[in-house]
GROMACS .gro file of C-alpha atoms in nm:
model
  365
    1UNK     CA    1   1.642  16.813   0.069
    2UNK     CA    2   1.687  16.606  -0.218
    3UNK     CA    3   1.977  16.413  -0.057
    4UNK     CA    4   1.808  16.385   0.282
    5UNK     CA    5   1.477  16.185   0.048
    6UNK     CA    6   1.721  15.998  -0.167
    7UNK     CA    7   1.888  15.847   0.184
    8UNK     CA    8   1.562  15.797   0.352
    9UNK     CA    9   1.453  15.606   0.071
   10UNK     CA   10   1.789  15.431  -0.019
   11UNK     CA   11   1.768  15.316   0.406
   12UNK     CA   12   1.407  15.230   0.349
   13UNK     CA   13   1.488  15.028   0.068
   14UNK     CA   14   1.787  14.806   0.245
   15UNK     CA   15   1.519  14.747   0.554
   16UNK     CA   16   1.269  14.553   0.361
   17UNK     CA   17   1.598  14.410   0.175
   18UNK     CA   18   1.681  14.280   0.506
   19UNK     CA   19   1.402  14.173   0.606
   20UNK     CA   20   1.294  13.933   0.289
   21UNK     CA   21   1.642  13.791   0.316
   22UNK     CA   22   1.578  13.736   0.683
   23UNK     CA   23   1.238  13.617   0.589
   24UNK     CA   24   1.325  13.368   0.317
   25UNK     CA   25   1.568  13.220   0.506
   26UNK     CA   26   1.344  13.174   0.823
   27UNK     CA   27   1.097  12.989   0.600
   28UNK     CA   28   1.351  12.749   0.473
   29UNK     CA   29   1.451  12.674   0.848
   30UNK     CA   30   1.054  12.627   0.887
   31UNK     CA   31   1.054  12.413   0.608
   32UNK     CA   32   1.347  12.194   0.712
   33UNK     CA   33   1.200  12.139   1.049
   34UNK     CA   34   0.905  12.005   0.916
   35UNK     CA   35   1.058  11.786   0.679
   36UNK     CA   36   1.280  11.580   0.908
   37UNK     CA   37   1.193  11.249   1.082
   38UNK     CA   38   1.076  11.347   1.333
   39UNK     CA   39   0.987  11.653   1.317
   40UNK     CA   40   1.202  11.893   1.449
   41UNK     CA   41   0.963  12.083   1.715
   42UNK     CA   42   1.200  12.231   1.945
   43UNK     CA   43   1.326  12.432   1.608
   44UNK     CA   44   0.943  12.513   1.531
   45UNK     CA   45   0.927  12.693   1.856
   46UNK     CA   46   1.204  12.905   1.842
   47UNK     CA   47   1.072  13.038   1.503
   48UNK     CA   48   0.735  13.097   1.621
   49UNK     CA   49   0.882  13.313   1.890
   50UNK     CA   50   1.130  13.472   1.707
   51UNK     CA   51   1.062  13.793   1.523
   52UNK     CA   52   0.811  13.751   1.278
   53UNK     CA   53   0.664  13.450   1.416
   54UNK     CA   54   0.522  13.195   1.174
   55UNK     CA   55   0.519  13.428   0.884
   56UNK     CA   56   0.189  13.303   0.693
   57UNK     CA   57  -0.144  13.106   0.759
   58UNK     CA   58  -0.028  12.818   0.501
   59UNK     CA   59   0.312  12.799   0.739
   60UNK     CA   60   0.049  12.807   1.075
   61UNK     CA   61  -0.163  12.511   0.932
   62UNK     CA   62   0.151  12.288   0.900
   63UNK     CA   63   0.295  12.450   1.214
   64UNK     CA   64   0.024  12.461   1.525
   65UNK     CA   65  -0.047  12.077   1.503
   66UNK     CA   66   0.294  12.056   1.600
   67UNK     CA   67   0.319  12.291   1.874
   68UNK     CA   68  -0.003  12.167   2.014
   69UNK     CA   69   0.130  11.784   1.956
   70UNK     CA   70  -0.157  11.686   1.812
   71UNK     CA   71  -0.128  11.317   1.623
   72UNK     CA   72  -0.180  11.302   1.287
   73UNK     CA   73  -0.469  11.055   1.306
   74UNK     CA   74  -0.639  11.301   1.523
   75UNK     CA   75  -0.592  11.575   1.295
   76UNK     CA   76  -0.719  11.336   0.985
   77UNK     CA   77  -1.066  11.282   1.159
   78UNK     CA   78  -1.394  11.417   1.060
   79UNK     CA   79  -1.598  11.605   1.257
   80UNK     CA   80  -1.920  11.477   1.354
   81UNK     CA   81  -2.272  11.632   1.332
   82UNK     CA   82  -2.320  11.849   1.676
   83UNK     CA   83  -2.669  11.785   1.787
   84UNK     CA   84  -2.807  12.161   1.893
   85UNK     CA   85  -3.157  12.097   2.052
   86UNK     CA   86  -3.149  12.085   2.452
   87UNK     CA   87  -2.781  12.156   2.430
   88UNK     CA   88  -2.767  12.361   2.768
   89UNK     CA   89  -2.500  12.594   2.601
   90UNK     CA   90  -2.647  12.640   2.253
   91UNK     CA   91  -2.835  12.932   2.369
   92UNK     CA   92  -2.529  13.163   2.509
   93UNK     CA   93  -2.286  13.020   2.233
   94UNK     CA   94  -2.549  13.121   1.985
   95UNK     CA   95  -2.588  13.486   2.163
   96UNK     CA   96  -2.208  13.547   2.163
   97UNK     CA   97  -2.130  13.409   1.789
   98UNK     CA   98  -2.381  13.658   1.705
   99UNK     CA   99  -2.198  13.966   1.849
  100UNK     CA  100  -1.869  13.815   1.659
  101UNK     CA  101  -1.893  14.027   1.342
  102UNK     CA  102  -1.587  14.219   1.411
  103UNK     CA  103  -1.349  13.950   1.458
  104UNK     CA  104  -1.406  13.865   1.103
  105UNK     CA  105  -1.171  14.043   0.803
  106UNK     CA  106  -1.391  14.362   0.709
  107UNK     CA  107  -1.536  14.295   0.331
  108UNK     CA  108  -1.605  13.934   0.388
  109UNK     CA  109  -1.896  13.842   0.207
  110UNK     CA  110  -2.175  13.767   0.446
  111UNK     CA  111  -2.303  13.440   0.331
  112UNK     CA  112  -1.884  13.304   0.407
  113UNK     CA  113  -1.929  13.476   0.728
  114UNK     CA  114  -2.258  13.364   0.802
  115UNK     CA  115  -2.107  13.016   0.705
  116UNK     CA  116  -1.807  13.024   0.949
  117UNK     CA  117  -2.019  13.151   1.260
  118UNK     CA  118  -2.166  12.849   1.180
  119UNK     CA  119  -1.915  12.644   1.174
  120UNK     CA  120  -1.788  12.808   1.478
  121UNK     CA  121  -2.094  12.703   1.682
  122UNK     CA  122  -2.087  12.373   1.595
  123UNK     CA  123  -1.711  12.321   1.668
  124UNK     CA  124  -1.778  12.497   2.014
  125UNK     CA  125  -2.032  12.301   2.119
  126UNK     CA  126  -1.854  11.954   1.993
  127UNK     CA  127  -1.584  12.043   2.228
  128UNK     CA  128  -1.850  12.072   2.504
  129UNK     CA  129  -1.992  11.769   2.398
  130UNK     CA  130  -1.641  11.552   2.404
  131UNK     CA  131  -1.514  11.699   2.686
  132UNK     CA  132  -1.808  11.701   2.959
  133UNK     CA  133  -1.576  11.812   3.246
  134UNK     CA  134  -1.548  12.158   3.030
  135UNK     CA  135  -1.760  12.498   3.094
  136UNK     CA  136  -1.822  12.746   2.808
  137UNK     CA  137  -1.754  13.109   2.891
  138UNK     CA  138  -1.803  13.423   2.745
  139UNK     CA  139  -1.462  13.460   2.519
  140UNK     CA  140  -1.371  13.117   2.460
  141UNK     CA  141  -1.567  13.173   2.098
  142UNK     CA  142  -1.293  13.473   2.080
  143UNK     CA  143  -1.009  13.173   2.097
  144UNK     CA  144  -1.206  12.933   1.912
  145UNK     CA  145  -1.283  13.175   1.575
  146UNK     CA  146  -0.902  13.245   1.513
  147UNK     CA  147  -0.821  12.892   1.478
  148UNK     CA  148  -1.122  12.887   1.263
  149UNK     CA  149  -0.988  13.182   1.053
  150UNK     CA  150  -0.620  13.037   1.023
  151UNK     CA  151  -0.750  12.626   0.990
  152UNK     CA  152  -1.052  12.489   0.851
  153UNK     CA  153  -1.324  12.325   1.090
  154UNK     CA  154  -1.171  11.977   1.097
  155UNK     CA  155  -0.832  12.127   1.236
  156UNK     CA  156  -0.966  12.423   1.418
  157UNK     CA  157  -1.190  12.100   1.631
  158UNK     CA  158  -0.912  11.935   1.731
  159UNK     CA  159  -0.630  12.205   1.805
  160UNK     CA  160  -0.903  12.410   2.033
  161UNK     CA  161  -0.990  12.080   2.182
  162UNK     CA  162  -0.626  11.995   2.307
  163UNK     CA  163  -0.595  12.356   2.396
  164UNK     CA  164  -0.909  12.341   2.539
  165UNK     CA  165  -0.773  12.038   2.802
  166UNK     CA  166  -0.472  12.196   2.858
  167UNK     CA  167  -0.394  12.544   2.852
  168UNK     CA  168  -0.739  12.650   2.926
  169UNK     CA  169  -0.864  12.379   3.173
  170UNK     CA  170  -0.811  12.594   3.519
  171UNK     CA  171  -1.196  12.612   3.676
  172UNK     CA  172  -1.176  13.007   3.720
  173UNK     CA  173  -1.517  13.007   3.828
  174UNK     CA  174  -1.763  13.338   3.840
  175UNK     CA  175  -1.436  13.564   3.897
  176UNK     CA  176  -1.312  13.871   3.804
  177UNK     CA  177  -1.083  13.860   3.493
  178UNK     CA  178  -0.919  14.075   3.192
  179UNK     CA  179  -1.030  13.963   2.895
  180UNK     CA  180  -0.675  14.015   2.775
  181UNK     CA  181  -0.626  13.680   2.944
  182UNK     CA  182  -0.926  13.453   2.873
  183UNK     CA  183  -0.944  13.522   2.482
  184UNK     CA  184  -0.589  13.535   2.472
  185UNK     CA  185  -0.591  13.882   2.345
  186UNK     CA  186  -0.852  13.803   2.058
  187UNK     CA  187  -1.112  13.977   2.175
  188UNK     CA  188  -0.894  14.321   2.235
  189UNK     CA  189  -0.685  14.367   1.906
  190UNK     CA  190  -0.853  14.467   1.618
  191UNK     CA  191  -0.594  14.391   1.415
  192UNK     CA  192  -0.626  14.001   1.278
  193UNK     CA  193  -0.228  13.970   1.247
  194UNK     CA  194  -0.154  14.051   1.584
  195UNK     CA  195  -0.375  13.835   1.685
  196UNK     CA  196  -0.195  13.554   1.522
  197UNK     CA  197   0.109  13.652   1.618
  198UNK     CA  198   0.063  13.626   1.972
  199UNK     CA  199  -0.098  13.266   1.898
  200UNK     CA  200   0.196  13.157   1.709
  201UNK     CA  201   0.377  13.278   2.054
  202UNK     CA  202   0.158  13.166   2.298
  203UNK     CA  203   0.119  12.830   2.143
  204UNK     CA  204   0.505  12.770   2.146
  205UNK     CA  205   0.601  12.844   2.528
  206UNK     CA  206   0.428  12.729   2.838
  207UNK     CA  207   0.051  12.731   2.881
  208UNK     CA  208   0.136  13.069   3.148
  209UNK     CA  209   0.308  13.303   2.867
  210UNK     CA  210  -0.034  13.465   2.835
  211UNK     CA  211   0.019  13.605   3.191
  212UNK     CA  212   0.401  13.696   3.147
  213UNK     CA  213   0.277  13.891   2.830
  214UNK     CA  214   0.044  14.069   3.036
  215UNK     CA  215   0.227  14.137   3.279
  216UNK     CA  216   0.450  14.295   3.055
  217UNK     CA  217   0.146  14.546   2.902
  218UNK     CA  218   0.099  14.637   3.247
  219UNK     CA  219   0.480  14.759   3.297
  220UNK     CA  220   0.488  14.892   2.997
  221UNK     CA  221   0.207  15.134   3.048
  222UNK     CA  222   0.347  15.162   3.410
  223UNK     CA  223   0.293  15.558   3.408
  224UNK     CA  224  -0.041  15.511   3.309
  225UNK     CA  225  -0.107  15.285   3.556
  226UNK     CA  226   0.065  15.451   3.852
  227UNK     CA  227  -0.165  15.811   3.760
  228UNK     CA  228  -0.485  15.620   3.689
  229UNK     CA  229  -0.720  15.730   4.054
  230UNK     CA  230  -0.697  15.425   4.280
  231UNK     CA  231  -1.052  15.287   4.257
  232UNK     CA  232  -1.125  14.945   4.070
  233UNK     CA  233  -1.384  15.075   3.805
  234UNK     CA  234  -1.153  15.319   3.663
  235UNK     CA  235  -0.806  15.065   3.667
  236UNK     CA  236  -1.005  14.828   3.533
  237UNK     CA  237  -1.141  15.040   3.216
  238UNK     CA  238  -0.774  15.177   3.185
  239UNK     CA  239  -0.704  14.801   3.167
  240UNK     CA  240  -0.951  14.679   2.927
  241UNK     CA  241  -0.868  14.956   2.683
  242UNK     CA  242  -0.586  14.803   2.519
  243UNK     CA  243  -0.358  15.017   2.310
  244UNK     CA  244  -0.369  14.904   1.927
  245UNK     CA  245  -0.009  15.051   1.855
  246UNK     CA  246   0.216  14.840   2.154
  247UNK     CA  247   0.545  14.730   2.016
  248UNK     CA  248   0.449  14.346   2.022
  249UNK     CA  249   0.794  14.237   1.859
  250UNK     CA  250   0.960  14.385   2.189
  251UNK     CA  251   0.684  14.293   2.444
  252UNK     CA  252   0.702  13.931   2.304
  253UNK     CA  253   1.124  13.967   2.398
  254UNK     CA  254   1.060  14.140   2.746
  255UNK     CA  255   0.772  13.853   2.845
  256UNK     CA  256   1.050  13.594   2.767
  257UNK     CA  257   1.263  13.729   2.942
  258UNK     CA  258   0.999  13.766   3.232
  259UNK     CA  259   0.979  13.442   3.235
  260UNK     CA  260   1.332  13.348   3.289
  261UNK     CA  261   1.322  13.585   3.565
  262UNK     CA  262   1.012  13.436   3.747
  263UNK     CA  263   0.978  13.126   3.610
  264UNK     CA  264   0.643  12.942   3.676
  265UNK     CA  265   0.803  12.704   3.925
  266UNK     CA  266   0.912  12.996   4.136
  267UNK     CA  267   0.542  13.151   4.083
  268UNK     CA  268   0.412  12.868   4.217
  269UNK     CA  269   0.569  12.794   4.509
  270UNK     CA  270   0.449  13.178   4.599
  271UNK     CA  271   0.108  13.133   4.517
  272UNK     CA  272   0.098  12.832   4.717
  273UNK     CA  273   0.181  13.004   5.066
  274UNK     CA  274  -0.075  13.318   4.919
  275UNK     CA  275  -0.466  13.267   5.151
  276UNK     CA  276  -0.725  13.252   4.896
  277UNK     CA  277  -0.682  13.645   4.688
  278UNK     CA  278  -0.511  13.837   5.014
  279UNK     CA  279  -0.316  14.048   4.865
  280UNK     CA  280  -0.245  14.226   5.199
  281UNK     CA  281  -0.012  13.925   5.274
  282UNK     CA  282   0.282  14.087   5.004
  283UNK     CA  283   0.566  14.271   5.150
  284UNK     CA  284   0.457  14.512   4.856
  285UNK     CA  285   0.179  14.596   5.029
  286UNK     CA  286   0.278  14.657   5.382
  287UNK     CA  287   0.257  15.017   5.364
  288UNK     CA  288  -0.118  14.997   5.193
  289UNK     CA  289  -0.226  14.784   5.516
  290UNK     CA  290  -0.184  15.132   5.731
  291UNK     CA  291  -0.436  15.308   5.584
  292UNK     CA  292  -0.252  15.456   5.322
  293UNK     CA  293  -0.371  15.466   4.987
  294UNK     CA  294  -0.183  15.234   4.735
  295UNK     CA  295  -0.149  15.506   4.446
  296UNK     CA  296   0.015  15.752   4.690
  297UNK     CA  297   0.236  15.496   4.802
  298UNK     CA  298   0.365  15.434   4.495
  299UNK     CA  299   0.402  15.750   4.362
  300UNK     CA  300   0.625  15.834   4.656
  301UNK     CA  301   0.848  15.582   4.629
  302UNK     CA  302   0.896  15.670   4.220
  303UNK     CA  303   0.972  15.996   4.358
  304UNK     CA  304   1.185  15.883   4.638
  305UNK     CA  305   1.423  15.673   4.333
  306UNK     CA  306   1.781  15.782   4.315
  307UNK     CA  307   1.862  16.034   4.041
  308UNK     CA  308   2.116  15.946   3.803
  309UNK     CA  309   2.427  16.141   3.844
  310UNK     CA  310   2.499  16.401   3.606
  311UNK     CA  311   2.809  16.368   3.409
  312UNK     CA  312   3.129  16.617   3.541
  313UNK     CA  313   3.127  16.917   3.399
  314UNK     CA  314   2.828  16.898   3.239
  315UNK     CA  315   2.625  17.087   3.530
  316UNK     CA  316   2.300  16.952   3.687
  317UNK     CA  317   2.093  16.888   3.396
  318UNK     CA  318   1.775  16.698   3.396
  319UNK     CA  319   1.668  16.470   3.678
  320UNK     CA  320   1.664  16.127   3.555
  321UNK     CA  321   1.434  15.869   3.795
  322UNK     CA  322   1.611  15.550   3.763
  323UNK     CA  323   1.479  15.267   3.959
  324UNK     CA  324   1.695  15.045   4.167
  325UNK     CA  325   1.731  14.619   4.017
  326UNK     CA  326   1.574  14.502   4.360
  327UNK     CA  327   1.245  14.758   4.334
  328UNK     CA  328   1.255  14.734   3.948
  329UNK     CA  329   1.246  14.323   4.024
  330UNK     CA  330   0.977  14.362   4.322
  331UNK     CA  331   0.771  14.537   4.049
  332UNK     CA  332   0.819  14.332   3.778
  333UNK     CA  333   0.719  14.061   4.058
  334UNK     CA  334   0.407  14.235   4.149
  335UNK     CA  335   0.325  14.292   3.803
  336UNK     CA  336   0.314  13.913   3.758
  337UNK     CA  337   0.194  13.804   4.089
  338UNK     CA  338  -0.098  14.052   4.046
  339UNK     CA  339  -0.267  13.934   3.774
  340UNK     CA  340  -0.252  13.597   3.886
  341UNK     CA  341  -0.444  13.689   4.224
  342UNK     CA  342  -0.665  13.918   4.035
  343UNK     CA  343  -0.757  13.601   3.872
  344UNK     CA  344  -0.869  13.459   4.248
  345UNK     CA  345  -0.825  13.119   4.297
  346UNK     CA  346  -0.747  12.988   3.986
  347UNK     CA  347  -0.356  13.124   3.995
  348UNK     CA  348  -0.300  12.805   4.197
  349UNK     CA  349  -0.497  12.597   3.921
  350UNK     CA  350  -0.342  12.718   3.662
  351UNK     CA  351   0.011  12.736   3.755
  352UNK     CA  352  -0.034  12.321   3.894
  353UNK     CA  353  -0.198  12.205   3.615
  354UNK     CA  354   0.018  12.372   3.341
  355UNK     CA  355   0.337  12.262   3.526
  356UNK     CA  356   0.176  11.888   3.555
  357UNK     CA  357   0.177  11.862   3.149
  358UNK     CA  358   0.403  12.125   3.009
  359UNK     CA  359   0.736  12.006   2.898
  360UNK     CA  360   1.050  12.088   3.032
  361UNK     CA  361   1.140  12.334   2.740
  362UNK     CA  362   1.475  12.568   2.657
  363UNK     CA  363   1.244  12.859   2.474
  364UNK     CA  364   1.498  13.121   2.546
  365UNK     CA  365   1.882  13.000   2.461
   0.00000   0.00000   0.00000
């Protein structure tokens, strides 16, 4: 017993050795990035989406401007006084800033808290204000108060307002939608660092990564979602009730590598030949559109999947359901393609406006 603690411990030990060698070096690569002329960006991303992410709010203050490309004169300029009275949104900002307590760091005095929901309003509504094309919804105070946590108001104004006119900007409309999606996972994870984490991601790849990532929950709780009964309220409570514990370090790998498969080009050009959110129009779906219900469907084909052949001599043993790559793909596919038409019209918006701006980037070498 005593050996089996001392190598547990003496393993233990090398891990976090590891690790703060693998984080000190990361933060001098972070460091050098920055400190060239110009600024190395392209190297920014890649450690944003590498494990870890951006390691520290200090490092995401010097970081996000970058990622977001906002200019330095920009970043340098005060924000002005946000005139509240006859504001047509004051009202509902007000209402949802108020229910906000719990995406602030339990133990925070309330006077500071009271002080940033404050803030939070007013840099809310001078994004309105600015950008008059814009609509407030119910979540977008989810995005807006992690910036505020990580930056102070002057950045927080301007990052949220380029994100605001350009990964956000799709008119969505009064649609159904996971709030997964439209908080970018703020509103969901209780845990303030995996928040961030997924923001240092998010903000490094292409406006749709939000969707990939998603998509990647949903195959990763694919049993779940395959037993859950096959009626709308019930997938769509399994759905909103977001596990706390996912492995995010591995989901953050398999949505990159989502996105290599399907990449938003590809996405779009499906979309495009989709009729408004007729989902009967996928091959997927073919056996659905005789009556049959979808659940059933796809239970039998997971039961229909090849087993994997047992090694000689070593008799039957278990039945292993391994899924062909062309129905693992079509799933991974529908995964993807669902949550976009779950999100109605606005797949099309979305996926043409991000590819308008978004540059041509190699995220995944």
């Amino acid at each position: 017993m005593k050996k089996s603690r001392s190598f547990g411990s003496s393993s233990s030990l090398n891990g976090q050795k590891n690790w703060d060698s693998r984080r000190s070096r990361k933060m001098a690569e972070i460091s050098q990035a920055l400190s060239v002329c110009p600024v190395d960006v392209a190297a920014l991303r890649r450690m944003a989406i590498s494990e870890g992410g951006l390691l520290s709010d200090d490092i995401r203050c010097r970081v996000w401007p970058r990622l977001l490309n906002v200019p330095p004169h920009v970043l340098e300029q005060e924000p002005e006084t946000v005139e509240r009275e006859n504001n047509k949104d004051y009202n509902q900002v007000l209402l949802d800033v108020q229910r906000s307590l719990r995406r602030f760091p339990p133990g925070m005095p309330d006077e500071q808290r009271e002080g940033l929901q404050e803030e939070l309003i007013d840099i809310i509504l001078r994004v309105l204000k600015r950008n008059p094309q814009l609509h407030y919804y119910q979540g977008y105070h989810d995005i807006v108060v992690t910036f505020l946590l990580v930056l102070e108001e002057r950045l927080a104004t301007a990052l949220v307002e380029k994100l605001s006119t350009h990964h956000l900007r799709a008119e969505v409309g009064t649609i159904f939608a996971l709030s997964w999606l439209i908080t970018w996972f703020g509103h969901v994870l209780s845990d303030f660092r995996h928040v961030v984490r997924l923001y240092d991601f998010f903000l490094a790849c292409h406006p749709l990564m939000p969707i990939y990532f998603a998509a990647v929950i949903v195959l990763y709780r694919e049993e779940e979602v395959l037993e859950c009964e096959c009626d709308m309220a019930m997938v769509h409570h399994l759905l909103s009730q977001i596990p706390q514990d996912l492995p995010y370090e591995m989901l953050i790998s398999r949505a990159g590598d989502l996105f290599v498969q399907f990449p938003p080009s590809e996405l779009a050009r499906e979309a495009a030949t989709q009729e408004s959110t007729a989902a009967s129009t996928f091959k997927d779906f073919d056996l659905a559109s005789t009556q049959q219900r979808p659940d059933s469907v796809l239970r039998r084909r997971r039961r229909q999947r090849p087993a994997e052949p047992s090694k000689a001599g070593s008799g039957p043993g278990p039945t292993v359901a391994v899924a062909r790559p062309s129905v693992a793909r079509r799933f991974m596919r529908l995964a993807v393609m669902g949550l976009t038409v779950a999100l109605g019209a606005a797949a099309i918006a979305v996926v043409n406006t991000a590819l308008e701006w978004a540059p041509k980037l190699d995220l995944f070498p």
